[in-house]
Coordinates of C-alpha atoms in Angstrom, one line a residue:
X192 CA 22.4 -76.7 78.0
X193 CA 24.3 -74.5 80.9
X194 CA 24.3 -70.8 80.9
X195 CA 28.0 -70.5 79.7
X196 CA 26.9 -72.4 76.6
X197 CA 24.2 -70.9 76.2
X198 CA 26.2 -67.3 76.2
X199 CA 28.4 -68.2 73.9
X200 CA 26.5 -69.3 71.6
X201 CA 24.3 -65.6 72.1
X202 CA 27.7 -63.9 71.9
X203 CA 28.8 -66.1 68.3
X204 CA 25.3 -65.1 66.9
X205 CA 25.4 -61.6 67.7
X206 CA 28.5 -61.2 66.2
X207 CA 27.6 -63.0 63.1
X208 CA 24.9 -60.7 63.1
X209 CA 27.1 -57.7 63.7
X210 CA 29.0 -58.7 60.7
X211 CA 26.2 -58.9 58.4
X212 CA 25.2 -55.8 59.4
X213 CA 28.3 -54.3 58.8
X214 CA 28.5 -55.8 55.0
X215 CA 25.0 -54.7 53.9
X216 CA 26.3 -50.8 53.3
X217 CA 29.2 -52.1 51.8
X218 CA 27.7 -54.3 49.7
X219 CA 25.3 -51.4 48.5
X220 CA 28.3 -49.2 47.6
X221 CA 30.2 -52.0 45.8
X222 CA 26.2 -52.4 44.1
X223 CA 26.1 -48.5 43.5
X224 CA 30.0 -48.4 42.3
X225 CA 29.3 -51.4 39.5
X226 CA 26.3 -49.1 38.3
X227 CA 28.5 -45.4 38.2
X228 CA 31.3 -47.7 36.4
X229 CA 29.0 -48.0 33.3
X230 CA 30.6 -46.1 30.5
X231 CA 28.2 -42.9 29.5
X232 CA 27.8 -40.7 26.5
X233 CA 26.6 -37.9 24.3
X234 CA 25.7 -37.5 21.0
X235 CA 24.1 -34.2 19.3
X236 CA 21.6 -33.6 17.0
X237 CA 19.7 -30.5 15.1
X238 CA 16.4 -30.7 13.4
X239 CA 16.8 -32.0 9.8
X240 CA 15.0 -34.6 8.1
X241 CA 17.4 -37.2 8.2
X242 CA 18.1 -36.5 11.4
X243 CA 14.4 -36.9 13.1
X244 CA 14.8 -40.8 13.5
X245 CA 17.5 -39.8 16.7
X246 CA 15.5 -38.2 18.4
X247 CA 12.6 -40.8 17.9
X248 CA 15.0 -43.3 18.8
X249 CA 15.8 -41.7 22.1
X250 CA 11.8 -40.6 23.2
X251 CA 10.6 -44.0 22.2
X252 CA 13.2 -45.9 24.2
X253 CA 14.9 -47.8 21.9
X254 CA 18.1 -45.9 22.5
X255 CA 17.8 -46.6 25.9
X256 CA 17.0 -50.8 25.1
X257 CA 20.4 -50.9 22.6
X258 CA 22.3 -49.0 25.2
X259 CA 21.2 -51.3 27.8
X260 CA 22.3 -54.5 25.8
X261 CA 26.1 -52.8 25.6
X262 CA 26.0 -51.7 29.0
X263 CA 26.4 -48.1 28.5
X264 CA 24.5 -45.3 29.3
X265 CA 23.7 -43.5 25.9
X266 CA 22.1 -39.3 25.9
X267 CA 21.0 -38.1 22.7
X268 CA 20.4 -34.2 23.1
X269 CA 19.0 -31.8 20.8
X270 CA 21.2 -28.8 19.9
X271 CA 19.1 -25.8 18.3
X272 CA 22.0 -24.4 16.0
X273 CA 23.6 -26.9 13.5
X274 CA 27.1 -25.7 13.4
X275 CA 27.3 -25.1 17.4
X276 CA 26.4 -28.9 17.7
X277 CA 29.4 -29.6 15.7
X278 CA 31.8 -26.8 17.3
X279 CA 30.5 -28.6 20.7
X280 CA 31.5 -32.0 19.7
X281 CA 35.0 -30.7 17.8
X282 CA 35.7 -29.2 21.7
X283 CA 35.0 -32.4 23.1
X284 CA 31.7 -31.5 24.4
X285 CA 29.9 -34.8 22.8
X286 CA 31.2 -38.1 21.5
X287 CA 28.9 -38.4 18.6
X288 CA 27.2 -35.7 16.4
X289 CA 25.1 -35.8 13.5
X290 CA 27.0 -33.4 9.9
X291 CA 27.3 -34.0 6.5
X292 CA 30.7 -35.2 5.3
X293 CA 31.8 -31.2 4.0
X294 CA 31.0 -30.1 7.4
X295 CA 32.9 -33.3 9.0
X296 CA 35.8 -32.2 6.9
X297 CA 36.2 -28.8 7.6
X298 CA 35.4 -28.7 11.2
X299 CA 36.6 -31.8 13.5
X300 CA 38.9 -33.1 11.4
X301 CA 40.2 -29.8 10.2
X302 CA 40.6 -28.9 13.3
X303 CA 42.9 -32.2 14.1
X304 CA 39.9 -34.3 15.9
X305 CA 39.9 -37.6 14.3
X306 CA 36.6 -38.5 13.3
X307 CA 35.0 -41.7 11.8
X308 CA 31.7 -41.5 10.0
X309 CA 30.0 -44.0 12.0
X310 CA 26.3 -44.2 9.7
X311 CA 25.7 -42.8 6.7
X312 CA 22.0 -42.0 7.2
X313 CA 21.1 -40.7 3.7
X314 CA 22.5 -38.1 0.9
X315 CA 20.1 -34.8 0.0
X316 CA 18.2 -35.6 -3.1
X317 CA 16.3 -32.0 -3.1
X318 CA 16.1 -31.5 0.4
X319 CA 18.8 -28.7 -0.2
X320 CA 17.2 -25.5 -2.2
X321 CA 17.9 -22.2 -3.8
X322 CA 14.8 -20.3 -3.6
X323 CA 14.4 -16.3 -4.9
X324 CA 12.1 -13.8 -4.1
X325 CA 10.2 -12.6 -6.9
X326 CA 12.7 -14.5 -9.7
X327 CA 12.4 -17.2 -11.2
X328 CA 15.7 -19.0 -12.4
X329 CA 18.9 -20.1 -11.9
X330 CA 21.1 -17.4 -13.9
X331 CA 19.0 -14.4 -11.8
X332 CA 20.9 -15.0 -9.3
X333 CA 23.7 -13.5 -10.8
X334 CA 24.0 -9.5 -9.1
X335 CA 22.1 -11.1 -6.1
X336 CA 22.8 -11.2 -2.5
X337 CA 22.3 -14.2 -1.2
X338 CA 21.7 -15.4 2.8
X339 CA 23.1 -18.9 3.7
X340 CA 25.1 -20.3 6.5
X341 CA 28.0 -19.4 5.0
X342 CA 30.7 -22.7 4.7
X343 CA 28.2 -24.9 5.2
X344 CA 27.1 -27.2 2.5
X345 CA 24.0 -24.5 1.5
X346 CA 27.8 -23.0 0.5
X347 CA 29.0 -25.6 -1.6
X348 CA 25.2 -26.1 -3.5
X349 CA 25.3 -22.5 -4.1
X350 CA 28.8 -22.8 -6.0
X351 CA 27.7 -25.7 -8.0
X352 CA 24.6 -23.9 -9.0
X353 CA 26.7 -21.1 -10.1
X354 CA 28.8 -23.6 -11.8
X355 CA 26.2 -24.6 -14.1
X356 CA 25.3 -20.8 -15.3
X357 CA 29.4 -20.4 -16.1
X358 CA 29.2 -18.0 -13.1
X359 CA 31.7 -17.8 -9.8
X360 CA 30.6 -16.8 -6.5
X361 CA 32.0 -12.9 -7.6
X362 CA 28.9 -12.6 -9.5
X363 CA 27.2 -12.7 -5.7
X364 CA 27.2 -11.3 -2.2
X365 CA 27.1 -14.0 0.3
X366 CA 25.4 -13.3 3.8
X367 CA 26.1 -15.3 6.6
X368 CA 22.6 -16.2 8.2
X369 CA 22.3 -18.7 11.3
X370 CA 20.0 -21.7 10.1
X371 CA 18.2 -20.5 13.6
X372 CA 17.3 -17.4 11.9
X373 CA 17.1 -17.4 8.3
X374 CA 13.6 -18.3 7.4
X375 CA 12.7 -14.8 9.5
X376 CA 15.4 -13.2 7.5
X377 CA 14.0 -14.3 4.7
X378 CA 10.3 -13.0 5.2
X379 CA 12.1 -9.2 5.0
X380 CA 12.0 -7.2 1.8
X381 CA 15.9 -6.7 2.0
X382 CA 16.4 -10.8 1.7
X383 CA 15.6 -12.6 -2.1
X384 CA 17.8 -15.0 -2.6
X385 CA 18.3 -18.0 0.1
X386 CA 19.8 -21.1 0.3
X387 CA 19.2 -23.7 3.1
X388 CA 17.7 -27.2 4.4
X389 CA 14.4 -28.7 5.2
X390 CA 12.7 -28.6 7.1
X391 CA 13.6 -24.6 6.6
X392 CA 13.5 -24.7 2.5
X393 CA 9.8 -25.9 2.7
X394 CA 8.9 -22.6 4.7
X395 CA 10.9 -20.7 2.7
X396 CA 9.5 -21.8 -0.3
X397 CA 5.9 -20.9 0.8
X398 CA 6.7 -17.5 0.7
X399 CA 4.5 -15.6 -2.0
X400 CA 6.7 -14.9 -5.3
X401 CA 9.3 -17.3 -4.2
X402 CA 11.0 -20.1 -6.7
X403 CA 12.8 -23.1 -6.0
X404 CA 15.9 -22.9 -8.8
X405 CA 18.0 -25.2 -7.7
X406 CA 18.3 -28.3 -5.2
X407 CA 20.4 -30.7 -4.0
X408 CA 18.7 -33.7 -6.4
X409 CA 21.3 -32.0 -9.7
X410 CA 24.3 -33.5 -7.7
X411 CA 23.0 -36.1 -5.9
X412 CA 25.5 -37.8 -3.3
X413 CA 27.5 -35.2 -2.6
X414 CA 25.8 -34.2 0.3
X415 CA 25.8 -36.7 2.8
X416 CA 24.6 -36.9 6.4
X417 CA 26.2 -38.5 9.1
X418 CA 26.6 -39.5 12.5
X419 CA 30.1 -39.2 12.9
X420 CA 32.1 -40.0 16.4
X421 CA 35.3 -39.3 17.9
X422 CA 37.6 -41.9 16.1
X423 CA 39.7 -42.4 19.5
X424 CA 36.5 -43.1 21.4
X425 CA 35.1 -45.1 19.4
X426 CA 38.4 -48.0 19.2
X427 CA 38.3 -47.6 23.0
X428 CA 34.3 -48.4 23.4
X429 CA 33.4 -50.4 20.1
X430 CA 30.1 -50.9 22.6
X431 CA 29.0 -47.2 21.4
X432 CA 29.1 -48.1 17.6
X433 CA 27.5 -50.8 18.2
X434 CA 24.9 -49.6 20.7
X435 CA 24.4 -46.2 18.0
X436 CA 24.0 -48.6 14.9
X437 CA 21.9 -51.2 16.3
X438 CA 19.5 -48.1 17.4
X439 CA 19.2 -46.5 14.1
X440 CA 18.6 -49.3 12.1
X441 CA 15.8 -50.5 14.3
X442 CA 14.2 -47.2 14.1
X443 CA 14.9 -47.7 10.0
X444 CA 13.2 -50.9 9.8
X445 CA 10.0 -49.2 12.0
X446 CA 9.6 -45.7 10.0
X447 CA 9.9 -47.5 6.2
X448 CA 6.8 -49.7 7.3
X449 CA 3.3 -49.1 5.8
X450 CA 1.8 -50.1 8.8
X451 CA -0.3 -48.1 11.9
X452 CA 3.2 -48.2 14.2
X453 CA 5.3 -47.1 11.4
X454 CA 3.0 -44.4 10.1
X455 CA 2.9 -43.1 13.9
X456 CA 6.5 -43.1 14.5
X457 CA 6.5 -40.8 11.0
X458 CA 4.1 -38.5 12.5
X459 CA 6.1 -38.1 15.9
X460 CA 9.0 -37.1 14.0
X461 CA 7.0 -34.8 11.8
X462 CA 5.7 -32.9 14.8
X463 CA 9.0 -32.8 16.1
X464 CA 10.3 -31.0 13.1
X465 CA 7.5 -28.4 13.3
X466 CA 5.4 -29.9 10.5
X467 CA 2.7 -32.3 9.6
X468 CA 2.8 -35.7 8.6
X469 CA 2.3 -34.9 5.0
X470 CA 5.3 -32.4 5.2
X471 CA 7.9 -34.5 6.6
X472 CA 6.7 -37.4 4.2
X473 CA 7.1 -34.6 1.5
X474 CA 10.8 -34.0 3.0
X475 CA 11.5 -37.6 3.1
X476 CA 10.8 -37.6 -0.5
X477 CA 13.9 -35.3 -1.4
X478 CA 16.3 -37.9 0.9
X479 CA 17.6 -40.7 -0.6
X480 CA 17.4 -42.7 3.4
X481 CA 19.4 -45.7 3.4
X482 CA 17.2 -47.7 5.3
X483 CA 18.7 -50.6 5.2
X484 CA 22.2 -51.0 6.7
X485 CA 23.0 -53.3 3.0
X486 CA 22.2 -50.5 0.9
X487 CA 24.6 -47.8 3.3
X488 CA 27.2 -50.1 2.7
X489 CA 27.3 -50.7 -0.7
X490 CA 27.1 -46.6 -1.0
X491 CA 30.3 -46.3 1.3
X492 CA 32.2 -49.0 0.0
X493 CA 31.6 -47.5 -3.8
X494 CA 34.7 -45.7 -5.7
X495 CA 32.2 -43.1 -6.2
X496 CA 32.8 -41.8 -2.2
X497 CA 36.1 -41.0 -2.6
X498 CA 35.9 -38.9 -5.8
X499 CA 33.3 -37.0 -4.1
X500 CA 34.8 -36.2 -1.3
X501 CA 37.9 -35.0 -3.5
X502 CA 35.7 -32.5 -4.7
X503 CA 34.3 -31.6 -1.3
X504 CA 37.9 -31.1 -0.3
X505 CA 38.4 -28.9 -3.6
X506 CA 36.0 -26.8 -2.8
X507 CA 36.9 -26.6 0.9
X508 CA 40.8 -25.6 0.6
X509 CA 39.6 -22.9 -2.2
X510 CA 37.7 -21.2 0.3
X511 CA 39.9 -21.6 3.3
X512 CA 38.1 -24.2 4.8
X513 CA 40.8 -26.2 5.7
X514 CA 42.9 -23.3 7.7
X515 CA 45.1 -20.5 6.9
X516 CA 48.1 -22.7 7.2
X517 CA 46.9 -25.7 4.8
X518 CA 49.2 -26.0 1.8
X519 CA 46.3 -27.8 -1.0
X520 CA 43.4 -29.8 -0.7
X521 CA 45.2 -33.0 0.7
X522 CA 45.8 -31.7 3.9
X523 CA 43.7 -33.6 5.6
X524 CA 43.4 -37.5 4.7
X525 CA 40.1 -38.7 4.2
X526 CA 39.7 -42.4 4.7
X527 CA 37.2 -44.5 2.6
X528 CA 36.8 -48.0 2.0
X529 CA 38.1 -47.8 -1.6
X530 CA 41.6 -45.7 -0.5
X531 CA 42.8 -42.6 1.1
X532 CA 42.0 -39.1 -0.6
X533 CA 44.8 -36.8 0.7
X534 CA 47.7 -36.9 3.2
X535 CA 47.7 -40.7 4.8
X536 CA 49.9 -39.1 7.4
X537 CA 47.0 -37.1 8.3
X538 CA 44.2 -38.9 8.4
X539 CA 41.5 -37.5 10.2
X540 CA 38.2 -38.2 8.6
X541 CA 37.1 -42.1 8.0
X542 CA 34.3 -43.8 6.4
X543 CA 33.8 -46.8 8.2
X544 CA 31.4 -49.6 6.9
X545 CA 31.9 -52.1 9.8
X546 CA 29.6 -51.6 12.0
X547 CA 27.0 -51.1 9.3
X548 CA 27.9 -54.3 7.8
X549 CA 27.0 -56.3 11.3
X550 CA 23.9 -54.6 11.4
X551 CA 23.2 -55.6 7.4
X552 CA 24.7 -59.1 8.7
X553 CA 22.1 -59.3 11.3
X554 CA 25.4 -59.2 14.1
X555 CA 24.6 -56.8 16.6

């Protein structure tokens, strides 16, 4: 081979290896722009019983797995004041939050975000309490002042309790108290009378001289926790339903075993709630938990869902829950799988059982 050859062929290589060179940075951007195109979002959460399996779902990693499978990236975060978590995600601060349907009413969809209850995780069945200081029924209330977080569904119990004495809320003083701060509020001489959640109730109730009067397990399915999502992000990325049922449901099928893992995953959540395992297990007691996706489908798809959330609607235009401006209770529509309560035209709250029927189908 002569030395021209033999250059050429150096110079062809050289610049073959040039080239190569030259594509390995680009090829690690295109690598690095494939990963920062994966679609990412936020869902809140706030310490409740029904609510412990999210943030299970996200320290255990099965968030991340069902995230993973939909090619999303998928942060559950812990907000420590209930109605902040849901003014965040009304303002666009989360895709995903976890409320009760009153609270899903009067906040995000009031407030014009459409909103589609994604799971229905469970109703209260005595997980929500009256308790008074030093009294021991229902009709001492009556003259009382009484600390809740006001327009909240510790609200709406409270009416119904009064309800069932022939009293009004005239016959008491409501006093706004931040769930963050009413089981101190509550340990002063000035507070007898409180109405609130677990796991607060159950320290409340410890109190010496206190009585439980009246809980959430006289109505029960009226109040009804949720994760509920952004209606318009949720048609655009199906992948987050999915990604959000799939998740829950496997952290369902783990927690309602009898075995070591399940009784484990029980006790994280437990000590994540500030209590034992015997105290959570006491709180799951008072929640009817769907925890199987069959069972939260038949409950959304019953007649019974729209009537109640009629009433919830009642009660939330008679105490300007709705907005200054709202004309009645229909305002809003509420969407349900047996027909529209309210303004169709407005529909801004939906119940839908889809992707909890692919996860009772076995789909996901």
């Amino acid at each position: 081979m002569n030395n021209t050859v033999t250059i050429t062929l150096l110079r062809r290589l050289l610049s073959r290896l040039s080239v190569a060179v030259l594509l390995i940075p680009l090829l690690l951007i295109g690598t690095q722009a494939h990963a920062e195109d994966k679609p990412k979002f936020k869902v809140a959460w706030t310490i409740y019983a029904g609510w412990m399996p999210w943030d299970y779902a996200a320290q255990s990693g099965i968030i991340k797995k069902w995230a993973d499978k939909y090619h999303i990236e998928l942060e559950v975060v812990q907000i420590n004041d209930y109605v902040e978590s849901i003014n965040q995600y009304t303002a666009g601060g989360f895709d995903g939050c976890v409320m009760t349907n009153m609270d899903a009413l009067t906040i995000p969809a009031a407030g014009g975000v459409d909103s589609t209850a994604l799971i229905v995780g469970d109703f209260s069945n005595g997980n929500d309490g009256i308790v008074l200081k030093g009294k021991s029924t229902l009709g001492d209330l009556k003259g009382q002042k009484v600390n809740l977080v006001e327009l909240s569904v510790s609200h709406y119990l409270l009416a119904r309790a009064l309800e069932t004495q022939g009293l009004s809320e005239k016959d008491v003083t409501v006093v706004n108290t931040s769930d963050a701060d009413i089981v101190s509020a509550y340990t002063t001489p000035d507070v007898t009378a409180a109405v609130t959640w677990n796991p607060l109730l159950s320290e409340i109730v410890k109190t010496p001289g206190s009585h439980k009067v009246f809980d959430s397990s006289f109505i029960p399915g009226e109040i009804i926790d949720l994760m509920v999502v952004n209606s318009t992000t949720l048609k655009a990325h199906p992948e987050l339903g999915k990604a959000l049922t799939g998740a829950w449901y496997e952290t369902m099928a783990l927690m309602s075993g009898t075995d070591e893992r399940a009784k484990a995953a029980r006790t994280q959540m437990a000590k994540a709630s500030g209590t034992d395992l015997v105290g959570y297990e006491a709180q799951l007691a008072a929640t009817r938990m769907f925890y199987q996706a069959k069972d939260a489908v038949t409950f959304t798809t019953s007649t019974q869902l729209k009537s109640t959330m009629q009433q919830v609607a009642e009660f939330s235009f008679a105490h300007g829950l709705l907005g200054d401006s709202a004309p009645n209770a229909q305002m809003v529509g509420i969407e349900t799988p047996s027909g529209i309560y309210g303004d169709s035209q407005n529909v801004k709250l939906r119940f839908d059982p889809s992707f909890m029927q692919l996860a009772a189908d076995g789909k996901l």
